[in-house]
């Protein structure tokens, strides 16, 4: 952007010089011109041609300047990885919104759940002198130094999805209230258990990547409700938000806690898919018609299909389609405004009719959405 603008200014100066030269040498009369010892005359037609050339050059500079004003906005996006359906939807949302057709040039880095690689990606964006940086932080700490570098470079940072806890040097955060999701799962479970005459809860938790704000919020929210009602959380181990991780942890649980649990909480749909495979192999029944209540988060299309298939009992949405809201933040910054510091995405809680119950969070009534084919079709 800066280089093209400089080129336009230099071209403007050259055209101005050329115009000045023409003005001083052409006064409307025919003057003799010496060319290799032969005396010739610059005709009025030749003068007009020269003027036309100058006019064309001036027009080109004007067009280049207009192009500079409307050129692509450069975005750097450091994504967590590709570990889940949710992550894939989040990435696609950004790629769709920040496209060349929409006036953007997106530099995308899949950090593959490597925190060091993510910091390196952000520093690379600084070297590229991008206009804005989007970060979905793998973990919530260790960010202050690199965000200071962004600030020193004058590059605004927008954080999406997960949060950063050790620095406030970013323009805005757009994402989900993860603790609210955990509280919702817990309070729903209480209402569902009461409605079905279940008096004792012995839960196993397959958590997300340790230290990720999504893991922390969902774990804290669910535990708060569990402590409130005197439930037992038998164990909590990380499945790293992956299907393989969910299956591995659940296989271990089925051996260590055989016959001792009646609830499994998976902190995303992919972990739930893996847990289902492990329980199938171990002969454990689950879902509204089984012995184990299976709770999941994210509510991706495949997750809702498993709700409809009566395998996942309830699924609590984490909305991945943050990019349109992020674009609003960027346009606000571009126009010299101040965006909201925190923007929460709208989210829903999903179940089939026989698992839809009335419940509240801190006195605020919650609405549940029935999973239908139309709802699944409309989901990400």
mmCIF file with all atom_site columns, C-alpha atoms in Angstrom, residues 143-285:
data_model
loop_
_atom_site.group_PDB
_atom_site.id
_atom_site.type_symbol
_atom_site.label_atom_id
_atom_site.label_alt_id
_atom_site.label_comp_id
_atom_site.label_asym_id
_atom_site.label_entity_id
_atom_site.label_seq_id
_atom_site.pdbx_PDB_ins_code
_atom_site.Cartn_x
_atom_site.Cartn_y
_atom_site.Cartn_z
_atom_site.occupancy
_atom_site.B_iso_or_equiv
_atom_site.pdbx_formal_charge
_atom_site.auth_seq_id
_atom_site.auth_comp_id
_atom_site.auth_asym_id
_atom_site.auth_atom_id
_atom_site.pdbx_PDB_model_num
ATOM 1   C CA . UNK A 1 143 ? 1.056   -13.057 24.709 1.00 0.00 ? 143 UNK A CA 1
ATOM 2   C CA . UNK A 1 144 ? 2.129   -9.717  26.182 1.00 0.00 ? 144 UNK A CA 1
ATOM 3   C CA . UNK A 1 145 ? 5.537   -9.473  24.474 1.00 0.00 ? 145 UNK A CA 1
ATOM 4   C CA . UNK A 1 146 ? 4.358   -10.173 20.937 1.00 0.00 ? 146 UNK A CA 1
ATOM 5   C CA . UNK A 1 147 ? 1.256   -7.986  21.357 1.00 0.00 ? 147 UNK A CA 1
ATOM 6   C CA . UNK A 1 148 ? 3.562   -5.175  22.471 1.00 0.00 ? 148 UNK A CA 1
ATOM 7   C CA . UNK A 1 149 ? 5.488   -5.709  19.226 1.00 0.00 ? 149 UNK A CA 1
ATOM 8   C CA . UNK A 1 150 ? 2.221   -5.419  17.283 1.00 0.00 ? 150 UNK A CA 1
ATOM 9   C CA . UNK A 1 151 ? 1.372   -2.232  19.170 1.00 0.00 ? 151 UNK A CA 1
ATOM 10  C CA . UNK A 1 152 ? 4.815   -0.756  18.474 1.00 0.00 ? 152 UNK A CA 1
ATOM 11  C CA . UNK A 1 153 ? 4.378   -1.550  14.778 1.00 0.00 ? 153 UNK A CA 1
ATOM 12  C CA . UNK A 1 154 ? 1.003   0.196   14.754 1.00 0.00 ? 154 UNK A CA 1
ATOM 13  C CA . UNK A 1 155 ? -0.896  -2.939  13.717 1.00 0.00 ? 155 UNK A CA 1
ATOM 14  C CA . UNK A 1 156 ? -4.275  -3.435  15.444 1.00 0.00 ? 156 UNK A CA 1
ATOM 15  C CA . UNK A 1 157 ? -4.985  -6.970  16.698 1.00 0.00 ? 157 UNK A CA 1
ATOM 16  C CA . UNK A 1 158 ? -8.419  -8.595  16.904 1.00 0.00 ? 158 UNK A CA 1
ATOM 17  C CA . UNK A 1 159 ? -8.690  -11.713 19.085 1.00 0.00 ? 159 UNK A CA 1
ATOM 18  C CA . UNK A 1 160 ? -11.378 -14.266 18.237 1.00 0.00 ? 160 UNK A CA 1
ATOM 19  C CA . UNK A 1 161 ? -12.830 -17.333 19.949 1.00 0.00 ? 161 UNK A CA 1
ATOM 20  C CA . UNK A 1 162 ? -10.414 -18.073 22.796 1.00 0.00 ? 162 UNK A CA 1
ATOM 21  C CA . UNK A 1 163 ? -9.223  -15.299 25.095 1.00 0.00 ? 163 UNK A CA 1
ATOM 22  C CA . UNK A 1 164 ? -5.897  -13.779 26.101 1.00 0.00 ? 164 UNK A CA 1
ATOM 23  C CA . UNK A 1 165 ? -5.466  -13.360 29.847 1.00 0.00 ? 165 UNK A CA 1
ATOM 24  C CA . UNK A 1 166 ? -2.032  -11.760 30.251 1.00 0.00 ? 166 UNK A CA 1
ATOM 25  C CA . UNK A 1 167 ? -2.340  -8.729  27.975 1.00 0.00 ? 167 UNK A CA 1
ATOM 26  C CA . UNK A 1 168 ? -4.904  -6.129  26.935 1.00 0.00 ? 168 UNK A CA 1
ATOM 27  C CA . UNK A 1 169 ? -2.967  -4.856  23.926 1.00 0.00 ? 169 UNK A CA 1
ATOM 28  C CA . UNK A 1 170 ? -5.556  -5.733  21.335 1.00 0.00 ? 170 UNK A CA 1
ATOM 29  C CA . UNK A 1 171 ? -8.386  -3.729  19.793 1.00 0.00 ? 171 UNK A CA 1
ATOM 30  C CA . UNK A 1 172 ? -11.268 -6.127  20.419 1.00 0.00 ? 172 UNK A CA 1
ATOM 31  C CA . UNK A 1 173 ? -12.236 -9.699  21.215 1.00 0.00 ? 173 UNK A CA 1
ATOM 32  C CA . UNK A 1 174 ? -15.050 -11.541 19.411 1.00 0.00 ? 174 UNK A CA 1
ATOM 33  C CA . UNK A 1 175 ? -16.196 -14.933 20.662 1.00 0.00 ? 175 UNK A CA 1
ATOM 34  C CA . UNK A 1 176 ? -18.199 -17.039 23.082 1.00 0.00 ? 176 UNK A CA 1
ATOM 35  C CA . UNK A 1 177 ? -18.872 -16.970 26.814 1.00 0.00 ? 177 UNK A CA 1
ATOM 36  C CA . UNK A 1 178 ? -17.313 -20.332 27.607 1.00 0.00 ? 178 UNK A CA 1
ATOM 37  C CA . UNK A 1 179 ? -18.196 -20.313 31.287 1.00 0.00 ? 179 UNK A CA 1
ATOM 38  C CA . UNK A 1 180 ? -21.812 -19.576 30.355 1.00 0.00 ? 180 UNK A CA 1
ATOM 39  C CA . UNK A 1 181 ? -21.722 -22.657 28.121 1.00 0.00 ? 181 UNK A CA 1
ATOM 40  C CA . UNK A 1 182 ? -20.446 -24.760 31.039 1.00 0.00 ? 182 UNK A CA 1
ATOM 41  C CA . UNK A 1 183 ? -23.095 -23.336 33.354 1.00 0.00 ? 183 UNK A CA 1
ATOM 42  C CA . UNK A 1 184 ? -25.783 -24.057 30.749 1.00 0.00 ? 184 UNK A CA 1
ATOM 43  C CA . UNK A 1 185 ? -24.704 -27.687 30.434 1.00 0.00 ? 185 UNK A CA 1
ATOM 44  C CA . UNK A 1 186 ? -24.755 -28.086 34.211 1.00 0.00 ? 186 UNK A CA 1
ATOM 45  C CA . UNK A 1 187 ? -28.101 -26.426 34.842 1.00 0.00 ? 187 UNK A CA 1
ATOM 46  C CA . UNK A 1 188 ? -29.684 -28.307 31.938 1.00 0.00 ? 188 UNK A CA 1
ATOM 47  C CA . UNK A 1 189 ? -28.368 -31.574 33.406 1.00 0.00 ? 189 UNK A CA 1
ATOM 48  C CA . UNK A 1 190 ? -29.922 -30.745 36.779 1.00 0.00 ? 190 UNK A CA 1
ATOM 49  C CA . UNK A 1 191 ? -33.333 -30.071 35.208 1.00 0.00 ? 191 UNK A CA 1
ATOM 50  C CA . UNK A 1 192 ? -33.092 -33.137 32.961 1.00 0.00 ? 192 UNK A CA 1
ATOM 51  C CA . UNK A 1 193 ? -32.078 -35.407 35.843 1.00 0.00 ? 193 UNK A CA 1
ATOM 52  C CA . UNK A 1 194 ? -34.956 -34.111 37.986 1.00 0.00 ? 194 UNK A CA 1
ATOM 53  C CA . UNK A 1 195 ? -37.431 -34.662 35.150 1.00 0.00 ? 195 UNK A CA 1
ATOM 54  C CA . UNK A 1 196 ? -36.240 -38.251 34.731 1.00 0.00 ? 196 UNK A CA 1
ATOM 55  C CA . UNK A 1 197 ? -35.970 -39.189 38.395 1.00 0.00 ? 197 UNK A CA 1
ATOM 56  C CA . UNK A 1 198 ? -32.152 -39.319 38.418 1.00 0.00 ? 198 UNK A CA 1
ATOM 57  C CA . UNK A 1 199 ? -30.992 -38.417 41.917 1.00 0.00 ? 199 UNK A CA 1
ATOM 58  C CA . UNK A 1 200 ? -27.258 -39.140 41.684 1.00 0.00 ? 200 UNK A CA 1
ATOM 59  C CA . UNK A 1 201 ? -24.795 -37.749 39.158 1.00 0.00 ? 201 UNK A CA 1
ATOM 60  C CA . UNK A 1 202 ? -21.375 -39.354 38.660 1.00 0.00 ? 202 UNK A CA 1
ATOM 61  C CA . UNK A 1 203 ? -19.740 -37.571 35.763 1.00 0.00 ? 203 UNK A CA 1
ATOM 62  C CA . UNK A 1 204 ? -16.652 -38.048 33.633 1.00 0.00 ? 204 UNK A CA 1
ATOM 63  C CA . UNK A 1 205 ? -15.308 -35.020 31.750 1.00 0.00 ? 205 UNK A CA 1
ATOM 64  C CA . UNK A 1 206 ? -13.247 -35.117 28.566 1.00 0.00 ? 206 UNK A CA 1
ATOM 65  C CA . UNK A 1 207 ? -11.872 -31.600 28.457 1.00 0.00 ? 207 UNK A CA 1
ATOM 66  C CA . UNK A 1 208 ? -10.360 -29.579 25.646 1.00 0.00 ? 208 UNK A CA 1
ATOM 67  C CA . UNK A 1 209 ? -6.764  -28.471 25.240 1.00 0.00 ? 209 UNK A CA 1
ATOM 68  C CA . UNK A 1 210 ? -5.433  -27.691 28.720 1.00 0.00 ? 210 UNK A CA 1
ATOM 69  C CA . UNK A 1 211 ? -4.988  -23.964 29.230 1.00 0.00 ? 211 UNK A CA 1
ATOM 70  C CA . UNK A 1 212 ? -7.272  -22.940 26.368 1.00 0.00 ? 212 UNK A CA 1
ATOM 71  C CA . UNK A 1 213 ? -9.893  -20.462 27.522 1.00 0.00 ? 213 UNK A CA 1
ATOM 72  C CA . UNK A 1 214 ? -12.649 -22.688 26.080 1.00 0.00 ? 214 UNK A CA 1
ATOM 73  C CA . UNK A 1 215 ? -11.441 -25.543 28.272 1.00 0.00 ? 215 UNK A CA 1
ATOM 74  C CA . UNK A 1 216 ? -11.091 -23.356 31.349 1.00 0.00 ? 216 UNK A CA 1
ATOM 75  C CA . UNK A 1 217 ? -14.522 -21.725 30.961 1.00 0.00 ? 217 UNK A CA 1
ATOM 76  C CA . UNK A 1 218 ? -16.451 -24.919 30.266 1.00 0.00 ? 218 UNK A CA 1
ATOM 77  C CA . UNK A 1 219 ? -14.687 -26.812 33.069 1.00 0.00 ? 219 UNK A CA 1
ATOM 78  C CA . UNK A 1 220 ? -15.209 -24.000 35.570 1.00 0.00 ? 220 UNK A CA 1
ATOM 79  C CA . UNK A 1 221 ? -18.860 -23.501 34.635 1.00 0.00 ? 221 UNK A CA 1
ATOM 80  C CA . UNK A 1 222 ? -19.794 -27.169 34.855 1.00 0.00 ? 222 UNK A CA 1
ATOM 81  C CA . UNK A 1 223 ? -17.848 -27.672 38.089 1.00 0.00 ? 223 UNK A CA 1
ATOM 82  C CA . UNK A 1 224 ? -19.587 -24.695 39.674 1.00 0.00 ? 224 UNK A CA 1
ATOM 83  C CA . UNK A 1 225 ? -22.962 -26.343 39.061 1.00 0.00 ? 225 UNK A CA 1
ATOM 84  C CA . UNK A 1 226 ? -21.658 -29.752 40.151 1.00 0.00 ? 226 UNK A CA 1
ATOM 85  C CA . UNK A 1 227 ? -20.433 -28.298 43.448 1.00 0.00 ? 227 UNK A CA 1
ATOM 86  C CA . UNK A 1 228 ? -23.726 -26.467 43.893 1.00 0.00 ? 228 UNK A CA 1
ATOM 87  C CA . UNK A 1 229 ? -25.757 -29.691 43.676 1.00 0.00 ? 229 UNK A CA 1
ATOM 88  C CA . UNK A 1 230 ? -23.267 -32.044 45.291 1.00 0.00 ? 230 UNK A CA 1
ATOM 89  C CA . UNK A 1 231 ? -22.487 -34.090 42.191 1.00 0.00 ? 231 UNK A CA 1
ATOM 90  C CA . UNK A 1 232 ? -19.371 -36.222 41.820 1.00 0.00 ? 232 UNK A CA 1
ATOM 91  C CA . UNK A 1 233 ? -16.928 -35.512 38.997 1.00 0.00 ? 233 UNK A CA 1
ATOM 92  C CA . UNK A 1 234 ? -15.032 -38.791 38.911 1.00 0.00 ? 234 UNK A CA 1
ATOM 93  C CA . UNK A 1 235 ? -12.284 -37.615 36.566 1.00 0.00 ? 235 UNK A CA 1
ATOM 94  C CA . UNK A 1 236 ? -11.329 -34.988 33.994 1.00 0.00 ? 236 UNK A CA 1
ATOM 95  C CA . UNK A 1 237 ? -8.703  -35.592 31.318 1.00 0.00 ? 237 UNK A CA 1
ATOM 96  C CA . UNK A 1 238 ? -7.918  -33.729 28.120 1.00 0.00 ? 238 UNK A CA 1
ATOM 97  C CA . UNK A 1 239 ? -8.862  -35.013 24.687 1.00 0.00 ? 239 UNK A CA 1
ATOM 98  C CA . UNK A 1 240 ? -7.310  -31.935 23.022 1.00 0.00 ? 240 UNK A CA 1
ATOM 99  C CA . UNK A 1 241 ? -10.592 -31.220 21.206 1.00 0.00 ? 241 UNK A CA 1
ATOM 100 C CA . UNK A 1 242 ? -9.931  -34.150 18.824 1.00 0.00 ? 242 UNK A CA 1
ATOM 101 C CA . UNK A 1 243 ? -11.858 -37.315 17.971 1.00 0.00 ? 243 UNK A CA 1
ATOM 102 C CA . UNK A 1 244 ? -8.828  -39.508 18.551 1.00 0.00 ? 244 UNK A CA 1
ATOM 103 C CA . UNK A 1 245 ? -8.227  -37.824 21.898 1.00 0.00 ? 245 UNK A CA 1
ATOM 104 C CA . UNK A 1 246 ? -11.840 -38.317 22.941 1.00 0.00 ? 246 UNK A CA 1
ATOM 105 C CA . UNK A 1 247 ? -11.735 -41.994 22.047 1.00 0.00 ? 247 UNK A CA 1
ATOM 106 C CA . UNK A 1 248 ? -8.446  -42.595 23.866 1.00 0.00 ? 248 UNK A CA 1
ATOM 107 C CA . UNK A 1 249 ? -9.616  -40.922 27.080 1.00 0.00 ? 249 UNK A CA 1
ATOM 108 C CA . UNK A 1 250 ? -12.995 -42.679 26.982 1.00 0.00 ? 250 UNK A CA 1
ATOM 109 C CA . UNK A 1 251 ? -11.363 -46.074 26.470 1.00 0.00 ? 251 UNK A CA 1
ATOM 110 C CA . UNK A 1 252 ? -9.382  -45.459 29.635 1.00 0.00 ? 252 UNK A CA 1
ATOM 111 C CA . UNK A 1 253 ? -12.499 -44.293 31.483 1.00 0.00 ? 253 UNK A CA 1
ATOM 112 C CA . UNK A 1 254 ? -14.476 -47.376 30.461 1.00 0.00 ? 254 UNK A CA 1
ATOM 113 C CA . UNK A 1 255 ? -11.811 -49.565 32.051 1.00 0.00 ? 255 UNK A CA 1
ATOM 114 C CA . UNK A 1 256 ? -11.141 -47.460 35.158 1.00 0.00 ? 256 UNK A CA 1
ATOM 115 C CA . UNK A 1 257 ? -14.736 -46.498 35.979 1.00 0.00 ? 257 UNK A CA 1
ATOM 116 C CA . UNK A 1 258 ? -16.713 -49.435 34.624 1.00 0.00 ? 258 UNK A CA 1
ATOM 117 C CA . UNK A 1 259 ? -20.264 -49.265 35.939 1.00 0.00 ? 259 UNK A CA 1
ATOM 118 C CA . UNK A 1 260 ? -19.532 -46.180 38.037 1.00 0.00 ? 260 UNK A CA 1
ATOM 119 C CA . UNK A 1 261 ? -20.562 -43.286 35.755 1.00 0.00 ? 261 UNK A CA 1
ATOM 120 C CA . UNK A 1 262 ? -23.863 -42.100 34.325 1.00 0.00 ? 262 UNK A CA 1
ATOM 121 C CA . UNK A 1 263 ? -22.786 -38.830 32.662 1.00 0.00 ? 263 UNK A CA 1
ATOM 122 C CA . UNK A 1 264 ? -20.037 -38.075 30.133 1.00 0.00 ? 264 UNK A CA 1
ATOM 123 C CA . UNK A 1 265 ? -19.283 -34.439 29.289 1.00 0.00 ? 265 UNK A CA 1
ATOM 124 C CA . UNK A 1 266 ? -17.234 -33.862 26.128 1.00 0.00 ? 266 UNK A CA 1
ATOM 125 C CA . UNK A 1 267 ? -16.024 -30.329 25.542 1.00 0.00 ? 267 UNK A CA 1
ATOM 126 C CA . UNK A 1 268 ? -16.558 -30.496 21.794 1.00 0.00 ? 268 UNK A CA 1
ATOM 127 C CA . UNK A 1 269 ? -18.383 -32.641 19.255 1.00 0.00 ? 269 UNK A CA 1
ATOM 128 C CA . UNK A 1 270 ? -15.282 -34.335 17.902 1.00 0.00 ? 270 UNK A CA 1
ATOM 129 C CA . UNK A 1 271 ? -14.360 -35.592 21.362 1.00 0.00 ? 271 UNK A CA 1
ATOM 130 C CA . UNK A 1 272 ? -17.937 -36.853 21.687 1.00 0.00 ? 272 UNK A CA 1
ATOM 131 C CA . UNK A 1 273 ? -17.621 -38.795 18.417 1.00 0.00 ? 273 UNK A CA 1
ATOM 132 C CA . UNK A 1 274 ? -14.504 -40.498 19.761 1.00 0.00 ? 274 UNK A CA 1
ATOM 133 C CA . UNK A 1 275 ? -16.157 -41.186 23.122 1.00 0.00 ? 275 UNK A CA 1
ATOM 134 C CA . UNK A 1 276 ? -19.117 -42.784 21.337 1.00 0.00 ? 276 UNK A CA 1
ATOM 135 C CA . UNK A 1 277 ? -16.799 -45.173 19.515 1.00 0.00 ? 277 UNK A CA 1
ATOM 136 C CA . UNK A 1 278 ? -15.091 -46.139 22.779 1.00 0.00 ? 278 UNK A CA 1
ATOM 137 C CA . UNK A 1 279 ? -18.421 -46.715 24.543 1.00 0.00 ? 279 UNK A CA 1
ATOM 138 C CA . UNK A 1 280 ? -19.741 -48.726 21.600 1.00 0.00 ? 280 UNK A CA 1
ATOM 139 C CA . UNK A 1 281 ? -16.672 -50.955 21.784 1.00 0.00 ? 281 UNK A CA 1
ATOM 140 C CA . UNK A 1 282 ? -17.079 -51.331 25.556 1.00 0.00 ? 282 UNK A CA 1
ATOM 141 C CA . UNK A 1 283 ? -20.781 -52.123 25.351 1.00 0.00 ? 283 UNK A CA 1
ATOM 142 C CA . UNK A 1 284 ? -21.852 -48.950 27.174 1.00 0.00 ? 284 UNK A CA 1
ATOM 143 C CA . UNK A 1 285 ? -25.202 -47.499 26.078 1.00 0.00 ? 285 UNK A CA 1
#
